Each structure stands twice: as structure tokens, then as C-alpha cells.
Amino acid sequence: MNTDKQMNSLWGIIINYMRSISFIRYIYRSLTSFVGFKYDYKRFLAYGGGQYNVNDVERRNYEQAIFCHSLEKSLSLKVRGLNHGWKDAYNLLNLLRVAKQSGSTGYHDKASKQILEKFIELPENINLEKSQLLKKELEKFDFNSNDIHGAMEYSLNDFYKGKLVQPEDFFLTRYSLREFQDKIVGDEMIHRAVRLAMKTPSVCNRQPWHIYHTCDKEVKSRVLSYQNGNRSFGKNIPNLIVVTADMKAFFTSREHYQHWIDGGLLSMSLMYSFHSLGIATCALNWSQSPKNDKLLRKAVNIKSGHTIIMMLAVGYPDENNKVCRSARRPFEEIYSTLEKR
Ligand SMILES: Cc1cc2nc3c(=O)[nH]c(=O)nc-3n(C[C@H](O)[C@H](O)[C@H](O)COP(=O)(O)O)c2cc1C
């Protein structure tokens, strides 16, 4: 009887202890989350595109990208309203004037000019007086884009070129690899993978990404010393990539998470583009404290406005490798039919 009582009181102590531990942990997590949110908030205010300065060529070009994209959508419509696109056209023209005044021309300044030229050439616009006026204005800008912009025909045949005979062979053979051949992946391959990944969609085609790459031993070890998921294999990673997203591309408060989303999408594309080239990767999280984020920025040349999304270990697989199986959860657990309530 006495032993029962003692056992019960021991359990009581343990349960109370566990409760107080989880309470302390809860308080700790609440406070550190707050510090993290505050850090992100301050960075968004400091580096987000809401800092209105159209003379900043990068910021202006992100804004140009939004209007360019709107006008490209208008050009691609099979059925267009007569007045469709004019508001965007004037917005683009205004920013082009700023480009001319400021004397700095970016990629989307040049793209804007070409898209506007195509817009006023549309059969429904070509004879309008406002198109003629706009044409005269465009002639004042002495820069041109080397790329082709606007809309284009895209047949079912073109579309099917991307269709894989056996998609499972591609998707189900990608595994995170943590030990690689002792061989650096050359710049040509790295650049090719990045170019492939750049086809990733982004909000309004703003492409806010910036990719930092190194194969320098000292730089790699500096960067990896702040990352907490590479301890057992980090020193042998041949190439290291840091994926970032530029906060300047995001203007409104509603977009405060958009850089994580666009950056995350690019990261996945990069992993798949490397996989398509026979090169292995392992994503390395950057779920970090503000303190570590600042320390890393002090150690290397990552721009203040570039938010670190994640890192990627990159390298050639060995002849024989060992990987985690990392089995996927049952499909039913992650899939539902969306229904009205
Ligand atoms: C955003 C992200 C961060 C990750 N961080 C790490 C990391 O720090 N260290 C690590 O060894 N693996 C990391 N991984 C790899 C995951 O553990 C791995 O993708 C997962 O277990 C599924 O395995 P698979 O990639 O082989 O399919 C990360 C993956 C993602 C997507």
C-alpha cells in the first residue's frame, strides 16, 4: 500500500516536472518565434520594394516586370477587350521615362519598350491616335532588348515535348545525397543547372532569385559552420549553393511571404535540374536564428536584401551510394477533395 502511494507521488512529481518543462519550452519557443518574426518584419520594412525609389534600377525593374507581365498576358489573350492593357501601357511608359532620366537601364526597362511596341501594333490598337502618340514616345528611348518578349504561338506538340515516357524514372530516382565523389562540379554544369532552374515560374515573372555558388574550401567551411544539418558530411561537400530571394521584388504587405515561396520553388527546380544532369544534391535548411543569419552575412558577400532560402550541397554521385529511403506518407494522408462546407 505504502509502495503504491510512493509510486503515485513519484508519478505525480514526474508529470508535474514534464508539464513545467513543456511549459518552459512553450514560453521559450514563443519568445524565440517572436524574435524571428520581428527580425523578418524589420528586414521586410528595410529591404522590401515598399521603400519607394524608382531611381533604384533594380527596384524599378521589378515593378516593370509586373506591368510587362500584365501586358504580356493581355497580348496572349485569344479574345481581348478593346481597352485592355492601356493602363499597364501607361505605367510602363512612365517607368521608361524614369529610366531615361536616371540614365540606368535594366533588363525589364528594355523588355518594356519591346512589349509596348508590340502592344500598339495589335490590329485593334494600330490605328488609334493614342498608339501613334505612344510610338513617338517610344522612339525617344535608344535602348533595345536582345530577347524576344510579348506572346507567342505554342502548340500541343510543343507542349508535349516536355512529356516524359516514364516520369517515375525521373522523379522517383532523386534522393538526397550526402556523400559525393571527391570531384568539383565545373562551372559549366553549375551554370547549366541554374539556367534550367530559371524557367521556374515566379509571381508576375519577377524572378527575385539570386544564387550564390562556391567550391572554395574555406568559403564552404565558413558558410557550413553556421548551418546545423551538415555536421557529419559537410567537410566533403564539393560544391555549395546558397539560394536567396531579393526582397526588393515585393512591394505590398500582402507579399511578405512571397520571397520564401518563389525562392522555395526555384530551390526545388534546381534540385531537379541537377538531377536531370546526373548530379546529386542535398538541401540544407536555413531555419536559423536572427543571430546566425547575421553572422553568416558578416562572413560572406550575401547582399542584405537577399533572404536566404536554403543551401544546396552539390556533387557527383559515387558508383555505389547509400541514401536514406525517406519513404513517403500514405497518399490519403496528404490528399483530399476540396469541397464546399
Ligand atoms: C528545405 C530542406 C532543408 C533540408 N535540410 C537538410 C539538412 O540540413 N541536412 C540534411 O542532411 N538534409 C536536409 N534536407 C534533406 C531532407 O532530409 C530530405 O529531402 C528528406 O528526408 C527526403 O529525402 P529525399 O530528398 O532523399 O527524398 C532538407 C530538405 C529540405 C527540402
PDB file of N, CA and C in Angstrom, residues 239-299:
ATOM      1  N   ASN A 239      30.529  21.155 -53.976  1.00  0.00           N
ATOM      2  CA  ASN A 239      30.046  22.487 -54.360  1.00  0.00           C
ATOM      3  C   ASN A 239      28.920  22.889 -53.416  1.00  0.00           C
ATOM      4  N   LEU A 240      28.884  24.164 -53.119  1.00  0.00           N
ATOM      5  CA  LEU A 240      27.834  24.649 -52.220  1.00  0.00           C
ATOM      6  C   LEU A 240      27.103  25.826 -52.862  1.00  0.00           C
ATOM      7  N   ILE A 241      25.778  25.742 -52.781  1.00  0.00           N
ATOM      8  CA  ILE A 241      24.958  26.819 -53.345  1.00  0.00           C
ATOM      9  C   ILE A 241      24.116  27.418 -52.218  1.00  0.00           C
ATOM     10  N   VAL A 242      23.996  28.724 -52.236  1.00  0.00           N
ATOM     11  CA  VAL A 242      23.063  29.375 -51.304  1.00  0.00           C
ATOM     12  C   VAL A 242      21.982  30.023 -52.162  1.00  0.00           C
ATOM     13  N   VAL A 243      20.747  29.565 -51.980  1.00  0.00           N
ATOM     14  CA  VAL A 243      19.636  30.127 -52.759  1.00  0.00           C
ATOM     15  C   VAL A 243      19.046  31.284 -51.955  1.00  0.00           C
ATOM     16  N   THR A 244      18.928  32.434 -52.591  1.00  0.00           N
ATOM     17  CA  THR A 244      18.331  33.578 -51.901  1.00  0.00           C
ATOM     18  C   THR A 244      17.242  34.196 -52.773  1.00  0.00           C
ATOM     19  N   ALA A 245      16.423  35.030 -52.142  1.00  0.00           N
ATOM     20  CA  ALA A 245      15.409  35.770 -52.895  1.00  0.00           C
ATOM     21  C   ALA A 245      15.498  37.235 -52.481  1.00  0.00           C
ATOM     22  N   ASP A 246      15.384  38.092 -53.477  1.00  0.00           N
ATOM     23  CA  ASP A 246      15.557  39.529 -53.262  1.00  0.00           C
ATOM     24  C   ASP A 246      14.247  40.145 -52.776  1.00  0.00           C
ATOM     25  N   MET A 247      14.283  40.710 -51.582  1.00  0.00           N
ATOM     26  CA  MET A 247      13.057  41.281 -51.006  1.00  0.00           C
ATOM     27  C   MET A 247      12.586  42.523 -51.756  1.00  0.00           C
ATOM     28  N   LYS A 248      13.494  43.116 -52.510  1.00  0.00           N
ATOM     29  CA  LYS A 248      13.149  44.323 -53.274  1.00  0.00           C
ATOM     30  C   LYS A 248      12.031  44.070 -54.279  1.00  0.00           C
ATOM     31  N   ALA A 249      11.858  42.784 -54.629  1.00  0.00           N
ATOM     32  CA  ALA A 249      10.862  42.444 -55.649  1.00  0.00           C
ATOM     33  C   ALA A 249       9.446  42.480 -55.099  1.00  0.00           C
ATOM     34  N   PHE A 250       9.311  42.680 -53.797  1.00  0.00           N
ATOM     35  CA  PHE A 250       7.974  42.562 -53.182  1.00  0.00           C
ATOM     36  C   PHE A 250       7.577  43.868 -52.524  1.00  0.00           C
ATOM     37  N   PHE A 251       6.399  44.326 -52.918  1.00  0.00           N
ATOM     38  CA  PHE A 251       6.037  45.707 -52.613  1.00  0.00           C
ATOM     39  C   PHE A 251       4.997  45.839 -51.500  1.00  0.00           C
ATOM     40  N   THR A 252       3.953  45.048 -51.570  1.00  0.00           N
ATOM     41  CA  THR A 252       2.855  45.273 -50.630  1.00  0.00           C
ATOM     42  C   THR A 252       2.996  44.342 -49.420  1.00  0.00           C
ATOM     43  N   SER A 253       2.292  44.716 -48.343  1.00  0.00           N
ATOM     44  CA  SER A 253       2.373  43.901 -47.123  1.00  0.00           C
ATOM     45  C   SER A 253       1.821  42.491 -47.370  1.00  0.00           C
ATOM     46  N   ARG A 254       0.915  42.384 -48.334  1.00  0.00           N
ATOM     47  CA  ARG A 254       0.347  41.050 -48.621  1.00  0.00           C
ATOM     48  C   ARG A 254       1.420  40.099 -49.168  1.00  0.00           C
ATOM     49  N   GLU A 255       2.501  40.682 -49.634  1.00  0.00           N
ATOM     50  CA  GLU A 255       3.542  39.847 -50.263  1.00  0.00           C
ATOM     51  C   GLU A 255       4.653  39.464 -49.301  1.00  0.00           C
ATOM     52  N   HIS A 256       4.403  39.618 -48.001  1.00  0.00           N
ATOM     53  CA  HIS A 256       5.533  39.469 -47.082  1.00  0.00           C
ATOM     54  C   HIS A 256       6.091  38.047 -47.003  1.00  0.00           C
ATOM     55  N   TYR A 257       5.354  37.066 -47.517  1.00  0.00           N
ATOM     56  CA  TYR A 257       5.922  35.712 -47.545  1.00  0.00           C
ATOM     57  C   TYR A 257       6.333  35.282 -48.952  1.00  0.00           C
ATOM     58  N   GLN A 258       6.066  36.154 -49.929  1.00  0.00           N
ATOM     59  CA  GLN A 258       6.218  35.715 -51.314  1.00  0.00           C
ATOM     60  C   GLN A 258       7.659  35.323 -51.669  1.00  0.00           C
ATOM     61  N   HIS A 259       8.615  35.989 -51.024  1.00  0.00           N
ATOM     62  CA  HIS A 259      10.016  35.660 -51.378  1.00  0.00           C
ATOM     63  C   HIS A 259      10.367  34.239 -50.949  1.00  0.00           C
ATOM     64  N   TRP A 260       9.766  33.766 -49.858  1.00  0.00           N
ATOM     65  CA  TRP A 260      10.036  32.383 -49.434  1.00  0.00           C
ATOM     66  C   TRP A 260       9.447  31.414 -50.462  1.00  0.00           C
ATOM     67  N   ILE A 261       8.276  31.786 -50.960  1.00  0.00           N
ATOM     68  CA  ILE A 261       7.587  30.878 -51.901  1.00  0.00           C
ATOM     69  C   ILE A 261       8.351  30.814 -53.223  1.00  0.00           C
ATOM     70  N   ASP A 262       8.650  31.974 -53.784  1.00  0.00           N
ATOM     71  CA  ASP A 262       9.372  31.998 -55.064  1.00  0.00           C
ATOM     72  C   ASP A 262      10.758  31.364 -54.919  1.00  0.00           C
ATOM     73  N   GLY A 263      11.392  31.633 -53.791  1.00  0.00           N
ATOM     74  CA  GLY A 263      12.728  31.055 -53.551  1.00  0.00           C
ATOM     75  C   GLY A 263      12.652  29.554 -53.358  1.00  0.00           C
ATOM     76  N   GLY A 264      11.605  29.093 -52.704  1.00  0.00           N
ATOM     77  CA  GLY A 264      11.425  27.650 -52.486  1.00  0.00           C
ATOM     78  C   GLY A 264      11.189  26.918 -53.798  1.00  0.00           C
ATOM     79  N   LEU A 265      10.385  27.564 -54.656  1.00  0.00           N
ATOM     80  CA  LEU A 265      10.110  26.921 -55.948  1.00  0.00           C
ATOM     81  C   LEU A 265      11.396  26.794 -56.769  1.00  0.00           C
ATOM     82  N   LEU A 266      12.200  27.847 -56.770  1.00  0.00           N
ATOM     83  CA  LEU A 266      13.460  27.782 -57.522  1.00  0.00           C
ATOM     84  C   LEU A 266      14.364  26.692 -56.941  1.00  0.00           C
ATOM     85  N   SER A 267      14.383  26.589 -55.636  1.00  0.00           N
ATOM     86  CA  SER A 267      15.251  25.595 -54.994  1.00  0.00           C
ATOM     87  C   SER A 267      14.900  24.191 -55.478  1.00  0.00           C
ATOM     88  N   MET A 268      13.611  23.905 -55.527  1.00  0.00           N
ATOM     89  CA  MET A 268      13.198  22.568 -55.965  1.00  0.00           C
ATOM     90  C   MET A 268      13.569  22.347 -57.429  1.00  0.00           C
ATOM     91  N   SER A 269      13.364  23.395 -58.231  1.00  0.00           N
ATOM     92  CA  SER A 269      13.739  23.263 -59.649  1.00  0.00           C
ATOM     93  C   SER A 269      15.224  22.982 -59.790  1.00  0.00           C
ATOM     94  N   LEU A 270      16.015  23.650 -58.950  1.00  0.00           N
ATOM     95  CA  LEU A 270      17.464  23.434 -59.026  1.00  0.00           C
ATOM     96  C   LEU A 270      17.796  21.978 -58.719  1.00  0.00           C
ATOM     97  N   MET A 271      17.141  21.442 -57.683  1.00  0.00           N
ATOM     98  CA  MET A 271      17.425  20.042 -57.337  1.00  0.00           C
ATOM     99  C   MET A 271      17.070  19.132 -58.511  1.00  0.00           C
ATOM    100  N   TYR A 272      15.938  19.437 -59.157  1.00  0.00           N
ATOM    101  CA  TYR A 272      15.550  18.606 -60.301  1.00  0.00           C
ATOM    102  C   TYR A 272      16.440  18.859 -61.519  1.00  0.00           C
ATOM    103  N   SER A 273      16.883  20.106 -61.711  1.00  0.00           N
ATOM    104  CA  SER A 273      17.725  20.338 -62.889  1.00  0.00           C
ATOM    105  C   SER A 273      19.062  19.620 -62.708  1.00  0.00           C
ATOM    106  N   PHE A 274      19.604  19.653 -61.497  1.00  0.00           N
ATOM    107  CA  PHE A 274      20.844  18.896 -61.256  1.00  0.00           C
ATOM    108  C   PHE A 274      20.585  17.403 -61.475  1.00  0.00           C
ATOM    109  N   HIS A 275      19.467  16.940 -60.981  1.00  0.00           N
ATOM    110  CA  HIS A 275      19.145  15.513 -61.132  1.00  0.00           C
ATOM    111  C   HIS A 275      19.074  15.133 -62.613  1.00  0.00           C
ATOM    112  N   SER A 276      18.507  16.034 -63.410  1.00  0.00           N
ATOM    113  CA  SER A 276      18.378  15.736 -64.845  1.00  0.00           C
ATOM    114  C   SER A 276      19.755  15.683 -65.515  1.00  0.00           C
ATOM    115  N   LEU A 277      20.768  16.301 -64.887  1.00  0.00           N
ATOM    116  CA  LEU A 277      22.126  16.307 -65.455  1.00  0.00           C
ATOM    117  C   LEU A 277      23.022  15.233 -64.827  1.00  0.00           C
ATOM    118  N   GLY A 278      22.445  14.416 -63.967  1.00  0.00           N
ATOM    119  CA  GLY A 278      23.226  13.337 -63.337  1.00  0.00           C
ATOM    120  C   GLY A 278      24.042  13.820 -62.151  1.00  0.00           C
ATOM    121  N   ILE A 279      23.639  14.932 -61.588  1.00  0.00           N
ATOM    122  CA  ILE A 279      24.371  15.486 -60.436  1.00  0.00           C
ATOM    123  C   ILE A 279      23.447  15.431 -59.225  1.00  0.00           C
ATOM    124  N   ALA A 280      24.037  15.063 -58.087  1.00  0.00           N
ATOM    125  CA  ALA A 280      23.210  14.877 -56.885  1.00  0.00           C
ATOM    126  C   ALA A 280      23.238  16.124 -56.000  1.00  0.00           C
ATOM    127  N   THR A 281      22.209  16.259 -55.190  1.00  0.00           N
ATOM    128  CA  THR A 281      22.119  17.411 -54.278  1.00  0.00           C
ATOM    129  C   THR A 281      21.590  16.963 -52.927  1.00  0.00           C
ATOM    130  N   CYS A 282      21.826  17.802 -51.948  1.00  0.00           N
ATOM    131  CA  CYS A 282      21.101  17.657 -50.688  1.00  0.00           C
ATOM    132  C   CYS A 282      20.755  19.064 -50.211  1.00  0.00           C
ATOM    133  N   ALA A 283      19.463  19.303 -50.007  1.00  0.00           N
ATOM    134  CA  ALA A 283      19.040  20.608 -49.478  1.00  0.00           C
ATOM    135  C   ALA A 283      19.539  20.727 -48.052  1.00  0.00           C
ATOM    136  N   LEU A 284      19.938  21.933 -47.676  1.00  0.00           N
ATOM    137  CA  LEU A 284      20.398  22.180 -46.307  1.00  0.00           C
ATOM    138  C   LEU A 284      19.585  23.359 -45.775  1.00  0.00           C
ATOM    139  N   ASN A 285      18.867  23.107 -44.696  1.00  0.00           N
ATOM    140  CA  ASN A 285      17.912  24.126 -44.223  1.00  0.00           C
ATOM    141  C   ASN A 285      18.608  25.384 -43.734  1.00  0.00           C
ATOM    142  N   TRP A 286      17.886  26.483 -43.877  1.00  0.00           N
ATOM    143  CA  TRP A 286      18.349  27.720 -43.242  1.00  0.00           C
ATOM    144  C   TRP A 286      17.250  28.229 -42.300  1.00  0.00           C
ATOM    145  N   SER A 287      16.774  27.326 -41.465  1.00  0.00           N
ATOM    146  CA  SER A 287      15.804  27.703 -40.430  1.00  0.00           C
ATOM    147  C   SER A 287      16.638  28.186 -39.259  1.00  0.00           C
ATOM    148  N   GLN A 288      17.040  29.408 -39.329  1.00  0.00           N
ATOM    149  CA  GLN A 288      18.053  29.894 -38.418  1.00  0.00           C
ATOM    150  C   GLN A 288      17.589  31.024 -37.522  1.00  0.00           C
ATOM    151  N   SER A 289      18.342  31.214 -36.460  1.00  0.00           N
ATOM    152  CA  SER A 289      18.076  32.344 -35.571  1.00  0.00           C
ATOM    153  C   SER A 289      18.568  33.615 -36.261  1.00  0.00           C
ATOM    154  N   PRO A 290      17.974  34.768 -35.924  1.00  0.00           N
ATOM    155  CA  PRO A 290      18.466  36.033 -36.476  1.00  0.00           C
ATOM    156  C   PRO A 290      19.970  36.184 -36.254  1.00  0.00           C
ATOM    157  N   LYS A 291      20.436  35.719 -35.087  1.00  0.00           N
ATOM    158  CA  LYS A 291      21.854  35.884 -34.771  1.00  0.00           C
ATOM    159  C   LYS A 291      22.726  35.158 -35.816  1.00  0.00           C
ATOM    160  N   ASN A 292      22.380  33.923 -36.114  1.00  0.00           N
ATOM    161  CA  ASN A 292      23.168  33.161 -37.086  1.00  0.00           C
ATOM    162  C   ASN A 292      23.050  33.732 -38.492  1.00  0.00           C
ATOM    163  N   ASP A 293      21.853  34.203 -38.810  1.00  0.00           N
ATOM    164  CA  ASP A 293      21.649  34.805 -40.130  1.00  0.00           C
ATOM    165  C   ASP A 293      22.583  36.010 -40.285  1.00  0.00           C
ATOM    166  N   LYS A 294      22.671  36.815 -39.223  1.00  0.00           N
ATOM    167  CA  LYS A 294      23.542  37.999 -39.277  1.00  0.00           C
ATOM    168  C   LYS A 294      25.008  37.587 -39.349  1.00  0.00           C
ATOM    169  N   LEU A 295      25.373  36.548 -38.581  1.00  0.00           N
ATOM    170  CA  LEU A 295      26.770  36.101 -38.578  1.00  0.00           C
ATOM    171  C   LEU A 295      27.193  35.630 -39.963  1.00  0.00           C
ATOM    172  N   LEU A 296      26.317  34.873 -40.610  1.00  0.00           N
ATOM    173  CA  LEU A 296      26.660  34.387 -41.956  1.00  0.00           C
ATOM    174  C   LEU A 296      26.836  35.567 -42.914  1.00  0.00           C
ATOM    175  N   ARG A 297      25.953  36.547 -42.801  1.00  0.00           N
ATOM    176  CA  ARG A 297      26.046  37.722 -43.683  1.00  0.00           C
ATOM    177  C   ARG A 297      27.347  38.497 -43.459  1.00  0.00           C
ATOM    178  N   LYS A 298      27.838  38.441 -42.215  1.00  0.00           N
ATOM    179  CA  LYS A 298      29.112  39.111 -41.945  1.00  0.00           C
ATOM    180  C   LYS A 298      30.279  38.341 -42.571  1.00  0.00           C
ATOM    181  N   ALA A 299      30.096  37.019 -42.659  1.00  0.00           N
ATOM    182  CA  ALA A 299      31.204  36.171 -43.111  1.00  0.00           C
ATOM    183  C   ALA A 299      31.350  36.125 -44.632  1.00  0.00           C
TER     184      ALA A 299
END
